[in-house]
Every structure is written in structure tokens, then in C-alpha cells.
Amino acid sequence: MNINYRMMFQFLTQFILNFIATFLIVVLLIILAMHLITKDELKSNPQKAIVENLPYSSYIGGDGQVELNDSWKSTLSEHQMWVQIIDGTGEVIYAFNTPDHFQRIYTMNDLLAIEKTNQLGNYTVDTYFETGKPQPYYYLFGYIDKQQQLLTDWYDSYSDAGIVRNDRKEDLEKEVSKHEGMLEIYQDGKLVEKIGENLPTPTKMLDVVGSIHVPGNYETKAYVVNDNTANSAWVYHELNDAFKSPSIRFFSNRELQTFALVLLISMVILVVLSIWNGYRYGKPLLLFMNWLKIVEQKQYEDVLSGKEHQKIYKKNGKVKFRYRLYKEVFETFSNMSEKLSLAEQERKQLERTREEWMAGISHDLRTPLSSIQGYGHLLESGQYDYTREELQQIGQVIRDKSDYMVDLVNDFSLIFQLKNSAIAIQKERIDMNAFIHDLVVKYQDDFTLNSHLISFERSDERCEVEIDPKWFIRVLDNLLSNAMKHNPPRTKVHVKVVCKQHTTMIMIMDNGKGMDETFVDHLFTRYYRGTSTDERTEGEGLGMSIAYAIVKLHGGSIEVQSEVGKGTTVVIKL
């Protein structure tokens, strides 16, 4: 997988994981918020909280089996409430904490009566109709509201047409005082009488309704008996233990708590993700910056080596997980540093080669120039009277040295032409056996070379190869000249042609003094002359490099095998 797909996969995976994590956190926060809301409602108005939240926590299976959490059972018992769940046929499929005498099947009239009066016997009943299940269910929550029942009993005992009976007023005052409450009596919407403690009561009409529905927000809790016939209402107030002041409610408000919790968790998640992203994506960038500084200082070998290598790679050579996203980048940096290191080495080698070139060129030009200059001074001085033969000899030396210098300059030009592939070769189909045999015969007939023994061995098969004879003869001349020029007298030089399938090999073998490995490695380097300074021969610096370039131009290869004291073998493959 390349870095593009890995980056895409990495960020897609990160997005999915972040989405899952966010989703789970939101779900947990919703559950927590519901828990906080339910807990707060259970304190301020437990009956209402149970009615509104218990149905969501109950599970009704397809077979009608009901499962209710034990905590809800404890809550029902704590607040002396019971629950019945009724299915579509009116049958009670589940009941908890109900009296033994309660009915197990309800008729339509029973349910409508409960819905209208919110009463079942002595119990106040709150209802909840569930439509979220596969089929509807009806929940009945019953409890005895003692204070409401107390107020109803007072009304029945002490009222006459909605007004307190005069003969029972003193008894009612004692009852109200005993319960440390306050009774307000309204007639035709106006307050006509107040009995009991002077408690802080709601001043607005809706506050009275609020103290009934949300008692936790008011100092007193209200209970009401309304008589439509007498157009009167009795409102009984008592101190509310669940009341919280507005300032306390502000800090303990469930919505505020939930918001603060969500904000805190979100900040924690953002901080964690920022640290993780900074560590995962920032640390490799710091490594890259450090490597660029190393590269700027040309310390290429220090990139991804030593400690840097241990930071990124395991002992088994694999990239560590936190750096795996940038695997290709590390490999590219490593390859780049290796190439830059090689380029720097080549640059230094080229610098040394250039110096060797300059030294070689100076040597090859200085020697003939010295001869020409010396003879020029002699002729210019007029100190001697030269015979005709001596002048011819001086002229011959000057001409030979000049020809040599011309040939050397031509070799320089040829080297650059070969380097830039500016030489156009004209190939012909040549019989290599005959071609090389003619060349060897020329060397055998040269009496100046009779101190060396040269022989030729032709191939058993006919060898026809496409070459440019003008250029290829120069290759063989260079190789044969070197074999004789750089070896002592009586050295045997053997030239052999071998044809195998589609390959033709030309081998030039001698039993001379040979060369060491270092010299062989640099044999085709222009102007490389080895470490011996007392055996420098004019022109030897360019011959092998020219031969190598011409063979390459023909699509062939040239190899040298040599050992000091055992001779040298040069193999050309075409």
C-alpha cells in the first residue's frame, strides 16, 4: 500500500474511530443526563419522576414478560408506590407492590373512571400510555397522598358550602397548627380566610399551580380541594423539604451540570486528540527537519543511522507503528541520502581524476615540448655548426615530437566525443578470424617488436560480427601495444577468437608481470597510472579509456583479469 492510500486509510480510520468515540460519549452523556434529571426529579417530585421515567427503564418481551430494574423496585417501595402494566385486553401483565385485593383485569369503564378521577379506591393514580413498544401498554402508578387525604378529610369535616363552620373553626385551627401548615380558603376566586402558620406562600396565581407540579422550586408545597358547586377552593401549604434557593438551583441545575460535563469531557477529548496527533504527526516532522539539517551539512551517512535508525525501526528491521504512516518517506530519505553520499564521493573522485588528468596532460605535453624547446635553443644560439645530417636528425626529432603532440590532442578530442556519443560508427559485417589474423601478422612482421612472442588462435567456427573496422582496429592496437610496451622482453602474447552461439569473444593473454587489483579496478579511468612514478610512459593515460569507450559504443563489454607475476588476460565480448 503506497503512502497515498495509507494516508487516506489512516485519516478514514481516525474519522471512524472519532465518530464511534463521539457517539459513545454522547450516548453515555445522554444516559448520565437522564440519570441526573431523574435523580433531581425524584428529590423534588418523586411521584412525577417515577411516572415519567420508569416506563423507559422497563422491558416488555414479545411473550408479554416484563423485566424491571431492581433500583426502580427499591424506589417504588421507598415512596410507597405500586405499579400495574395493562395490555390491550385489559389484563394486568405485571404488578409490583400492589395490594392483594387489587383486580387483575380492568374493563373499559374502569379505565375511563381512573383516567377521569385519578383515583382507585383510596389511592391517587397517575397513568402513562406507552406507544413505543410493538403494542400499546397502559401503566397505573398508585400511591396514598396522606396530605391530600388529610385536606380532603378536613374539607368534609369542617366545611359548610365551602366555608369553615363556625362551631368547628377552633378544632380546624388546632389541626392545622398541629401539622405546622397553613390553610387558605378561596370563595369566588377571592381569599376569604387564612388559618395556621404564616408561611411564605406563592403570590402569583401560576405559582400555586407550580408549587403543585414542581414543588422543588418553591418553599411550600400546596394541596388543593376544589368544590365547583360552592365555587370554593381550600389550599393547604406546608414547608417543602426538597426546596432549593435560586442560587443553589443555578449551580445544581441539571441542564447546567450536563452542559458543564459535556464541555469538560469535550475539552479533555480535544486535548488528548491534540497531544496524540501532535505526537503522531509532529514527531516525524521534527525528524525530517533534523535530517534536512544533516543533509545541509553534507553528513549524509548520519541520516537514518545509529540513534536515528533505532528511533524508527524495530530490531527485526520493521518500522515502528507510530512511524508506519511515513514508511515510504523514510525509505525515500534513506535512498536520497545514499545517492547524495555516492554523488559526493563521485564528486571527490572526479576532483581527484581532474587533478590526475591535469598532471597526466602536463607530463605528456611537457616531455615533447622540452625536446622541441631544447633543440630550438641550440639552433637559436648559433654556437655550433651543424652538418646536414645533424640538422636532418634535429628536424626529425622536432617533427616526431610535434606529431606526437598532435596525436595527443586528437586523443583528447576523441575522448570527449566518445563521452558525449558524438562519434558516428559505420558498421560492416566482418570475419573476425581474418580481421584479427591480419592485425597479428602485422605485429609479427614488425622487427622492432621481435623481443616479444606473439601468436594467434582462430575460432573453429566462422565468426562474422558487425563492427566499424576503422575504430575497432584502434581498440586492438591499444591492447596489443600495452601488452608489449608494459611487459619485459620474451613475454608471450597470445590472441584468441572464440565464437559461442551469438557471442564472440576476443582474448588477449600474456604471461608478463601482471597488475594488482587496485590497478585493474582503475585501468579504464582516464589518466590513472597507478602508484609507480618511475615507470611513466608517454600517452599511456588515454589508451585504455578510449578502447573501453569504443567497445561500449559497439554494444560490447571489456573485462580484465590480472595477477601480479602471472600475467594479464583482456576479454572483449561482442
Coordinates of C-alpha atoms in Angstrom, one line a residue:
M1 CA 0.0 0.0 0.0
N2 CA 1.6 3.3 -1.1
I3 CA 1.6 6.4 1.0
N4 CA -1.5 8.0 -0.7
Y5 CA -3.7 5.0 0.2
R6 CA -2.1 4.7 3.6
M7 CA -2.8 8.4 4.4
M8 CA -6.4 8.0 3.1
F9 CA -6.8 4.8 5.2
Q10 CA -5.2 6.5 8.2
F11 CA -7.5 9.5 8.2
L12 CA -10.6 7.5 7.3
T13 CA -9.8 5.1 10.3
Q14 CA -9.2 8.1 12.5
F15 CA -12.5 9.6 11.4
I16 CA -14.4 6.4 12.1
L17 CA -12.8 5.9 15.5
N18 CA -13.5 9.5 16.4
F19 CA -17.1 9.1 15.3
I20 CA -17.6 6.0 17.3
A21 CA -15.9 7.5 20.3
T22 CA -18.0 10.7 20.0
F23 CA -21.2 8.6 19.5
L24 CA -20.5 6.5 22.6
I25 CA -19.7 9.6 24.6
V26 CA -22.9 11.3 23.5
V27 CA -24.9 8.1 24.4
L28 CA -23.2 8.0 27.8
L29 CA -23.8 11.7 28.4
I30 CA -27.5 11.2 27.5
I31 CA -27.7 8.3 29.9
L32 CA -25.9 10.4 32.5
A33 CA -28.1 13.4 31.9
M34 CA -31.3 11.2 32.2
H35 CA -29.9 9.8 35.4
L36 CA -29.2 13.3 36.8
I37 CA -32.6 14.6 35.7
T38 CA -34.4 11.6 37.2
K39 CA -32.4 11.9 40.4
D40 CA -33.3 15.6 40.6
E41 CA -36.9 14.9 39.9
L42 CA -37.0 12.1 42.5
K43 CA -36.0 14.7 45.1
S44 CA -38.4 17.5 44.1
N45 CA -41.4 15.5 42.9
P46 CA -40.8 11.7 43.3
Q47 CA -44.2 10.6 42.0
K48 CA -43.9 12.5 38.8
A49 CA -40.4 11.4 38.2
I50 CA -41.3 7.7 38.7
V51 CA -44.3 8.0 36.3
E52 CA -42.2 9.7 33.6
N53 CA -39.1 7.6 33.7
L54 CA -39.9 4.1 34.9
P55 CA -41.6 3.1 31.6
Y56 CA -38.4 3.8 29.7
S57 CA -36.5 1.5 32.0
S58 CA -38.9 -1.4 31.8
Y59 CA -38.5 -4.1 29.2
I60 CA -41.5 -6.0 27.8
G61 CA -40.7 -9.1 25.7
G62 CA -42.7 -10.4 22.8
D63 CA -44.3 -13.0 25.1
G64 CA -45.5 -10.3 27.5
Q65 CA -42.8 -11.0 30.1
V66 CA -41.8 -7.8 31.9
E67 CA -38.4 -7.1 33.4
L68 CA -38.0 -4.2 35.8
N69 CA -34.7 -3.0 37.3
D70 CA -34.2 -3.6 41.0
S71 CA -33.3 0.0 41.6
W72 CA -36.8 1.0 40.4
K73 CA -38.4 -1.6 42.6
S74 CA -36.5 -0.1 45.6
T75 CA -37.6 3.4 44.5
L76 CA -41.2 2.3 44.3
S77 CA -41.0 0.7 47.8
E78 CA -39.2 3.8 49.2
H79 CA -42.0 6.1 48.1
Q80 CA -44.8 3.6 49.0
M81 CA -46.0 3.4 45.4
W82 CA -47.3 0.5 43.3
V83 CA -47.4 -0.1 39.6
Q84 CA -49.5 -2.2 37.2
I85 CA -48.9 -2.7 33.5
I86 CA -52.1 -3.4 31.4
D87 CA -52.1 -4.9 27.9
G88 CA -54.6 -4.3 25.1
T89 CA -57.1 -6.7 26.5
G90 CA -57.2 -5.0 29.9
E91 CA -55.3 -7.8 31.6
V92 CA -52.6 -6.9 34.1
I93 CA -49.4 -8.5 32.8
Y94 CA -47.1 -7.1 35.6
A95 CA -47.7 -5.8 39.1
F96 CA -45.4 -4.7 41.8
N97 CA -46.1 -3.6 45.4
T98 CA -49.9 -3.7 44.8
P99 CA -52.4 -4.7 47.5
D100 CA -53.5 -8.4 47.3
H101 CA -57.2 -7.4 46.7
F102 CA -56.5 -5.4 43.6
Q103 CA -58.2 -6.6 40.4
R104 CA -56.2 -8.4 37.7
I105 CA -58.4 -7.4 34.8
Y106 CA -59.9 -4.0 34.0
T107 CA -62.9 -3.1 31.9
M108 CA -63.3 -0.1 29.7
N109 CA -65.4 1.6 32.3
D110 CA -62.8 1.0 35.0
L111 CA -60.0 2.6 32.9
L112 CA -62.1 5.6 31.9
A113 CA -63.1 6.2 35.5
I114 CA -59.4 6.1 36.6
E115 CA -58.5 8.4 33.7
K116 CA -61.1 10.9 34.8
T117 CA -60.8 10.9 38.6
N118 CA -57.1 9.8 39.0
Q119 CA -58.4 7.7 41.9
L120 CA -58.6 4.0 42.6
G121 CA -60.1 3.4 45.9
N122 CA -58.1 5.3 48.5
Y123 CA -55.1 5.6 46.1
T124 CA -54.2 8.5 43.9
V125 CA -53.4 7.1 40.5
D126 CA -51.1 8.6 37.8
T127 CA -51.3 7.0 34.3
Y128 CA -48.8 6.6 31.5
F129 CA -49.8 5.4 28.0
E130 CA -46.8 3.6 26.2
T131 CA -46.8 3.5 22.4
G132 CA -43.1 2.9 21.8
K133 CA -43.4 -0.9 22.2
P134 CA -44.7 -3.2 19.4
Q135 CA -48.2 -2.9 21.0
P136 CA -49.5 -0.3 23.4
Y137 CA -49.4 -0.7 27.2
Y138 CA -51.1 1.2 30.0
Y139 CA -49.2 1.9 33.2
L140 CA -51.0 2.6 36.5
F141 CA -49.0 4.2 39.3
G142 CA -50.8 4.4 42.7
Y143 CA -49.9 5.9 46.0
I144 CA -51.6 7.3 49.0
D145 CA -51.1 11.1 49.2
K146 CA -51.5 11.5 53.0
Q147 CA -51.5 15.3 52.9
Q148 CA -54.1 15.4 50.2
Q149 CA -56.2 12.9 52.0
L150 CA -55.8 15.0 55.2
L151 CA -57.0 18.1 53.4
T152 CA -60.0 16.2 51.9
D153 CA -60.9 14.9 55.4
W154 CA -60.7 18.5 56.8
Y155 CA -63.0 19.7 54.0
D156 CA -65.5 17.0 54.6
S157 CA -65.5 17.6 58.4
Y158 CA -65.2 21.3 58.8
S159 CA -66.8 23.0 55.7
D160 CA -70.3 24.1 55.0
A161 CA -70.9 25.3 51.5
G162 CA -67.2 25.8 51.0
I163 CA -66.8 28.0 54.2
V164 CA -65.5 26.9 57.6
R165 CA -68.3 26.1 60.0
N166 CA -68.2 28.5 62.9
D167 CA -68.7 25.7 65.5
R168 CA -65.7 23.7 64.1
K169 CA -63.4 26.6 63.3
E170 CA -61.4 26.2 66.6
D171 CA -61.0 22.5 66.0
L172 CA -59.7 23.1 62.5
E173 CA -57.2 25.7 63.7
K174 CA -55.8 23.1 66.1
E175 CA -55.5 20.5 63.4
V176 CA -53.7 23.0 61.1
S177 CA -51.3 24.1 63.8
K178 CA -50.6 20.6 64.8
H179 CA -49.3 19.9 61.3
E180 CA -47.4 23.2 61.2
G181 CA -49.1 24.2 57.9
M182 CA -51.3 27.0 56.6
L183 CA -54.8 26.8 55.1
E184 CA -56.1 29.3 52.7
I185 CA -59.8 29.4 51.7
Y186 CA -60.9 31.0 48.5
Q187 CA -64.5 31.9 47.7
D188 CA -65.4 33.1 44.2
G189 CA -61.7 33.4 43.5
K190 CA -61.0 35.6 46.5
L191 CA -59.1 34.8 49.6
V192 CA -61.6 34.9 52.4
E193 CA -59.8 33.2 55.3
K194 CA -56.3 32.1 56.4
I195 CA -55.7 29.6 59.2
G196 CA -52.4 28.4 60.7
E197 CA -48.8 29.4 60.4
N198 CA -47.8 32.4 58.4
L199 CA -45.8 30.6 55.7
P200 CA -44.2 32.1 52.6
T201 CA -46.8 31.3 50.0
P202 CA -46.8 32.0 46.3
T203 CA -48.0 35.4 45.4
K204 CA -48.9 34.7 41.7
M205 CA -51.7 32.5 40.5
L206 CA -49.4 30.3 38.4
D207 CA -47.1 29.9 41.4
V208 CA -49.8 28.0 43.2
V209 CA -50.1 25.7 40.2
G210 CA -46.3 25.5 40.1
S211 CA -46.0 24.5 43.7
I212 CA -48.2 21.6 42.9
H213 CA -46.4 20.4 39.8
V214 CA -42.8 21.5 40.6
P215 CA -42.7 21.6 44.4
G216 CA -38.9 21.6 44.5
N217 CA -38.8 25.1 43.2
Y218 CA -41.0 26.6 46.0
E219 CA -40.6 26.9 49.7
T220 CA -44.0 25.4 50.3
K221 CA -45.9 22.5 48.8
A222 CA -49.6 23.0 48.0
Y223 CA -52.5 20.6 48.2
V224 CA -55.9 21.6 46.8
V225 CA -59.6 20.6 47.3
N226 CA -61.9 22.3 44.9
D227 CA -65.7 22.4 45.2
N228 CA -67.3 23.6 41.9
T229 CA -70.7 23.6 43.5
A230 CA -69.8 26.0 46.2
N231 CA -67.3 27.8 43.9
S232 CA -64.7 27.5 46.6
A233 CA -61.2 26.1 47.0
W234 CA -59.2 25.0 50.0
V235 CA -55.4 25.3 49.5
Y236 CA -53.2 23.8 52.2
H237 CA -49.5 24.8 52.4
E238 CA -46.6 23.1 54.2
L239 CA -42.9 23.6 54.2
N240 CA -41.1 21.8 51.4
D241 CA -38.0 19.8 52.4
A242 CA -36.9 19.5 48.8
F243 CA -36.9 23.2 48.2
K244 CA -33.6 24.8 47.0
S245 CA -32.9 28.5 46.7
P246 CA -32.5 30.0 43.2
S247 CA -28.7 30.4 43.7
I248 CA -28.3 26.8 44.7
R249 CA -30.7 25.7 41.9
F250 CA -28.5 27.6 39.5
F251 CA -25.4 25.7 40.4
S252 CA -27.1 22.3 40.8
N253 CA -29.4 22.8 37.8
R254 CA -29.3 19.5 35.8
E255 CA -29.1 21.2 32.4
L256 CA -26.1 23.3 33.7
Q257 CA -24.5 20.3 35.1
T258 CA -24.9 18.3 31.9
F259 CA -23.6 21.2 29.8
A260 CA -20.6 21.6 32.1
L261 CA -19.9 17.9 32.0
V262 CA -20.2 17.8 28.2
L263 CA -17.9 20.8 27.9
L264 CA -15.3 19.3 30.2
I265 CA -15.3 15.9 28.5
S266 CA -15.1 17.6 25.1
M267 CA -12.1 19.6 26.2
V268 CA -10.4 16.5 27.6
I269 CA -11.0 14.6 24.3
L270 CA -9.7 17.6 22.3
V271 CA -6.6 17.8 24.4
V272 CA -6.0 14.1 24.2
L273 CA -6.5 14.1 20.4
S274 CA -4.3 17.2 20.0
I275 CA -1.5 15.6 22.0
W276 CA -1.9 12.3 20.1
N277 CA -2.0 14.0 16.7
G278 CA 1.0 16.2 17.7
Y279 CA 2.9 13.1 18.8
R280 CA 1.9 11.0 15.8
Y281 CA 2.3 13.7 13.0
G282 CA 4.6 16.2 14.6
K283 CA 7.4 14.0 15.8
P284 CA 8.2 12.6 12.3
L285 CA 8.2 16.2 11.0
L286 CA 10.8 17.1 13.6
L287 CA 12.9 14.1 12.4
F288 CA 12.5 15.3 8.8
M289 CA 13.7 18.8 9.8
N290 CA 16.7 17.3 11.7
W291 CA 17.6 15.2 8.6
L292 CA 17.4 18.2 6.3
K293 CA 19.9 20.0 8.6
I294 CA 22.1 16.9 8.4
V295 CA 21.8 16.9 4.6
E296 CA 22.6 20.6 4.5
Q297 CA 25.8 19.9 6.4
K298 CA 26.6 17.1 3.9
Q299 CA 26.7 14.5 6.7
Y300 CA 24.7 12.1 4.5
E301 CA 25.9 8.9 6.3
D302 CA 24.2 10.2 9.6
V303 CA 20.7 10.1 8.1
L304 CA 18.8 7.0 9.4
S305 CA 21.9 5.6 11.1
G306 CA 22.7 4.9 14.7
K307 CA 20.2 6.5 17.1
E308 CA 18.1 7.8 14.3
H309 CA 17.7 4.3 13.0
Q310 CA 16.8 3.0 16.4
K311 CA 14.0 5.6 16.8
I312 CA 12.2 4.4 13.7
Y313 CA 13.0 0.8 13.2
K314 CA 12.5 -2.2 15.4
K315 CA 15.2 -4.8 16.0
N316 CA 13.6 -7.0 13.2
G317 CA 14.0 -4.1 10.7
K318 CA 10.3 -3.2 10.6
V319 CA 9.1 0.4 11.0
K320 CA 7.6 1.1 14.4
F321 CA 3.8 1.5 14.5
R322 CA 3.8 5.3 15.2
Y323 CA 6.1 5.9 12.2
R324 CA 4.5 3.4 9.8
L325 CA 2.4 6.1 8.1
Y326 CA 5.7 7.7 6.8
K327 CA 7.4 4.4 5.8
E328 CA 7.9 5.5 2.2
V329 CA 9.2 8.9 3.2
F330 CA 11.8 7.3 5.5
E331 CA 12.8 4.9 2.6
T332 CA 13.0 7.9 0.2
F333 CA 15.1 9.9 2.7
S334 CA 17.4 6.9 3.1
N335 CA 17.8 6.3 -0.6
M336 CA 18.3 10.0 -1.2
S337 CA 21.0 10.2 1.5
E338 CA 22.7 7.2 -0.1
K339 CA 22.6 8.7 -3.5
L340 CA 23.8 12.1 -2.2
S341 CA 26.6 10.3 -0.4
L342 CA 27.6 8.4 -3.6
A343 CA 27.3 11.7 -5.5
E344 CA 29.6 13.4 -3.0
Q345 CA 32.1 10.5 -3.3
E346 CA 31.9 10.7 -7.1
R347 CA 32.4 14.4 -7.0
K348 CA 35.5 14.0 -4.8
Q349 CA 36.7 11.2 -7.2
L350 CA 36.1 13.4 -10.2
E351 CA 38.1 16.1 -8.5
R352 CA 41.0 13.7 -7.9
T353 CA 40.6 12.5 -11.5
R354 CA 40.7 16.0 -12.8
E355 CA 43.9 16.6 -10.9
E356 CA 45.3 13.4 -12.3
W357 CA 44.2 14.5 -15.8
M358 CA 46.0 17.8 -15.4
A359 CA 49.1 16.0 -14.1
G360 CA 48.9 13.5 -17.0
I361 CA 48.4 16.1 -19.6
S362 CA 51.2 18.2 -18.2
H363 CA 53.5 15.2 -18.3
D364 CA 52.6 14.1 -21.8
L365 CA 53.0 17.6 -23.2
R366 CA 56.0 18.7 -21.2
T367 CA 58.3 15.9 -22.5
P368 CA 58.0 16.5 -26.2
L369 CA 57.9 20.3 -25.6
S370 CA 61.1 20.0 -23.7
S371 CA 62.8 18.3 -26.6
I372 CA 61.4 20.8 -29.1
Q373 CA 62.4 23.7 -26.8
G374 CA 65.9 22.3 -26.2
Y375 CA 66.6 21.9 -29.9
G376 CA 65.2 25.4 -30.6
H377 CA 67.6 26.9 -28.1
L378 CA 70.5 25.1 -29.7
L379 CA 69.6 26.3 -33.2
E380 CA 68.9 29.8 -32.0
S381 CA 72.2 30.1 -30.1
G382 CA 74.4 29.7 -33.3
Q383 CA 77.2 28.3 -31.2
Y384 CA 77.6 25.2 -33.3
D385 CA 78.0 24.5 -37.0
Y386 CA 75.7 21.5 -37.7
T387 CA 76.2 19.2 -40.5
R388 CA 73.4 18.4 -43.0
E389 CA 72.9 15.0 -41.3
E390 CA 72.7 16.6 -37.8
L391 CA 70.1 19.2 -39.0
Q392 CA 68.0 16.4 -40.5
Q393 CA 68.2 14.5 -37.3
I394 CA 67.1 17.6 -35.3
G395 CA 64.3 18.2 -37.7
Q396 CA 63.2 14.5 -37.4
V397 CA 63.0 14.8 -33.6
I398 CA 61.1 18.0 -33.8
R399 CA 58.7 16.6 -36.3
D400 CA 58.2 13.3 -34.3
K401 CA 57.5 15.2 -31.1
S402 CA 55.1 17.5 -32.9
D403 CA 53.3 14.6 -34.5
Y404 CA 53.0 13.0 -31.0
M405 CA 51.5 16.2 -29.6
V406 CA 49.0 16.4 -32.5
D407 CA 48.0 12.8 -31.8
L408 CA 47.7 13.5 -28.1
V409 CA 45.4 16.5 -28.8
N410 CA 43.4 14.3 -31.2
D411 CA 43.1 11.7 -28.4
F412 CA 41.7 14.4 -26.1
S413 CA 39.2 15.4 -28.7
L414 CA 38.2 11.7 -29.2
I415 CA 37.8 11.1 -25.5
F416 CA 35.2 13.9 -25.2
Q417 CA 33.5 12.9 -28.4
L418 CA 33.2 9.3 -27.1
K419 CA 31.9 10.6 -23.8
N420 CA 29.2 12.6 -25.4
S421 CA 28.4 9.9 -28.0
A422 CA 29.3 12.3 -30.8
I423 CA 31.2 9.6 -32.8
A424 CA 29.2 8.0 -35.7
I425 CA 30.3 4.5 -36.4
Q426 CA 29.8 2.8 -39.7
K427 CA 29.3 -0.9 -39.0
E428 CA 30.3 -3.6 -41.5
R429 CA 29.9 -7.4 -41.3
I430 CA 33.5 -8.6 -40.7
D431 CA 35.0 -12.0 -40.4
M432 CA 36.8 -11.7 -37.0
N433 CA 39.2 -14.6 -37.7
A434 CA 40.6 -12.9 -40.8
F435 CA 40.4 -9.4 -39.4
I436 CA 42.4 -10.2 -36.2
H437 CA 44.8 -12.5 -38.0
D438 CA 45.9 -9.7 -40.4
L439 CA 46.5 -7.5 -37.4
V440 CA 48.6 -10.1 -35.6
V441 CA 50.6 -10.7 -38.7
K442 CA 51.4 -7.0 -38.8
Y443 CA 52.8 -7.1 -35.3
Q444 CA 54.7 -10.4 -36.0
D445 CA 56.4 -8.7 -39.1
D446 CA 57.4 -5.6 -37.1
F447 CA 61.2 -6.2 -36.4
T448 CA 61.0 -3.6 -33.6
L449 CA 58.8 -6.0 -31.6
N450 CA 60.8 -9.1 -32.2
S451 CA 61.7 -9.2 -28.5
H452 CA 58.1 -10.3 -27.7
L453 CA 56.5 -13.6 -28.9
I454 CA 53.0 -13.1 -30.3
S455 CA 50.7 -15.9 -31.5
F456 CA 47.1 -16.2 -32.8
E457 CA 44.4 -18.9 -32.4
R458 CA 41.4 -18.7 -34.6
S459 CA 37.9 -19.9 -33.8
D460 CA 36.8 -23.3 -35.1
E461 CA 33.6 -21.7 -36.3
R462 CA 33.1 -18.8 -38.7
C463 CA 32.8 -15.5 -36.8
E464 CA 31.1 -12.7 -38.5
V465 CA 30.4 -9.6 -36.4
E466 CA 29.1 -6.1 -37.3
I467 CA 31.8 -3.6 -36.3
D468 CA 33.4 -0.4 -37.6
P469 CA 36.8 -1.6 -38.6
K470 CA 38.4 1.8 -38.5
W471 CA 37.6 2.3 -34.8
F472 CA 37.8 -1.3 -33.7
I473 CA 41.3 -1.7 -35.1
R474 CA 42.3 1.1 -32.7
V475 CA 41.0 -0.9 -29.7
L476 CA 43.1 -4.0 -30.6
D477 CA 46.1 -1.8 -31.4
N478 CA 45.9 -0.2 -27.9
L479 CA 45.6 -3.6 -26.2
L480 CA 48.4 -5.3 -28.1
S481 CA 50.7 -2.3 -27.7
N482 CA 50.1 -2.2 -24.0
A483 CA 50.8 -6.0 -23.7
M484 CA 54.2 -5.5 -25.3
K485 CA 55.1 -2.0 -24.1
H486 CA 54.5 -2.7 -20.4
N487 CA 55.9 -6.2 -20.2
P488 CA 59.6 -7.3 -20.2
P489 CA 61.3 -8.9 -23.3
R490 CA 60.4 -12.5 -24.2
T491 CA 56.9 -12.1 -22.9
K492 CA 54.4 -14.3 -24.7
V493 CA 51.3 -12.6 -26.1
H494 CA 48.5 -14.9 -27.3
V495 CA 45.4 -13.7 -29.2
K496 CA 42.4 -16.0 -29.3
V497 CA 39.0 -15.8 -31.0
V498 CA 36.1 -17.8 -29.6
C499 CA 32.6 -18.0 -31.0
K500 CA 29.8 -19.4 -28.9
Q501 CA 26.2 -19.2 -30.1
H502 CA 25.6 -15.4 -30.6
T503 CA 28.6 -14.2 -28.6
T504 CA 32.1 -13.6 -30.0
M505 CA 35.0 -13.3 -27.5
I506 CA 38.4 -11.8 -28.3
M507 CA 41.0 -12.7 -25.7
I508 CA 44.5 -11.1 -25.5
M509 CA 46.6 -13.1 -22.9
D510 CA 50.1 -12.5 -21.8
N511 CA 52.4 -14.1 -19.1
G512 CA 54.0 -10.8 -18.2
K513 CA 54.4 -9.0 -14.9
G514 CA 50.6 -8.5 -14.3
M515 CA 48.8 -5.9 -12.3
D516 CA 47.4 -5.6 -8.7
E517 CA 43.7 -5.5 -8.0
T518 CA 43.7 -1.7 -7.4
F519 CA 45.3 -1.0 -10.7
V520 CA 42.9 -3.3 -12.5
D521 CA 39.9 -1.5 -10.9
H522 CA 41.1 1.8 -12.2
L523 CA 42.5 0.6 -15.5
F524 CA 39.8 2.3 -17.6
T525 CA 39.9 5.5 -15.7
R526 CA 41.4 8.3 -17.8
Y527 CA 45.0 9.1 -16.8
Y528 CA 45.1 6.6 -14.0
R529 CA 48.8 5.4 -13.8
G530 CA 48.9 3.5 -10.5
T531 CA 51.3 4.3 -7.7
S532 CA 54.6 3.8 -9.5
T533 CA 56.1 7.2 -10.7
D534 CA 59.3 5.8 -12.1
E535 CA 57.6 3.9 -15.0
R536 CA 55.6 6.6 -16.7
T537 CA 55.2 6.1 -20.4
E538 CA 54.1 8.8 -22.8
G539 CA 50.5 8.5 -23.8
E540 CA 49.5 5.6 -21.6
G541 CA 46.8 7.6 -19.8
L542 CA 44.2 7.6 -22.6
G543 CA 44.6 4.4 -24.5
M544 CA 42.6 2.1 -22.2
S545 CA 39.8 4.6 -21.7
I546 CA 39.5 5.1 -25.5
A547 CA 39.4 1.3 -26.0
Y548 CA 36.7 0.9 -23.3
A549 CA 34.5 3.7 -24.8
I550 CA 34.8 2.3 -28.4
V551 CA 33.8 -1.3 -27.2
K552 CA 30.8 0.2 -25.3
L553 CA 29.9 2.1 -28.5
H554 CA 29.7 -1.2 -30.3
G555 CA 27.4 -2.6 -27.6
G556 CA 30.1 -4.9 -26.2
S557 CA 31.9 -5.3 -23.0
I558 CA 35.6 -5.5 -22.0
E559 CA 37.0 -7.2 -18.9
V560 CA 40.5 -7.5 -17.4
Q561 CA 41.8 -10.4 -15.3
S562 CA 45.3 -10.0 -13.9
E563 CA 47.6 -11.1 -11.1
V564 CA 51.0 -9.8 -10.2
G565 CA 53.7 -12.1 -11.6
K566 CA 51.3 -14.3 -13.6
G567 CA 50.2 -12.1 -16.4
T568 CA 47.1 -10.4 -17.7
T569 CA 44.0 -11.5 -19.8
V570 CA 41.8 -9.0 -21.6
V571 CA 38.4 -10.3 -22.8
I572 CA 36.2 -8.4 -25.3
K573 CA 32.7 -9.8 -25.7
L574 CA 30.6 -8.8 -28.8

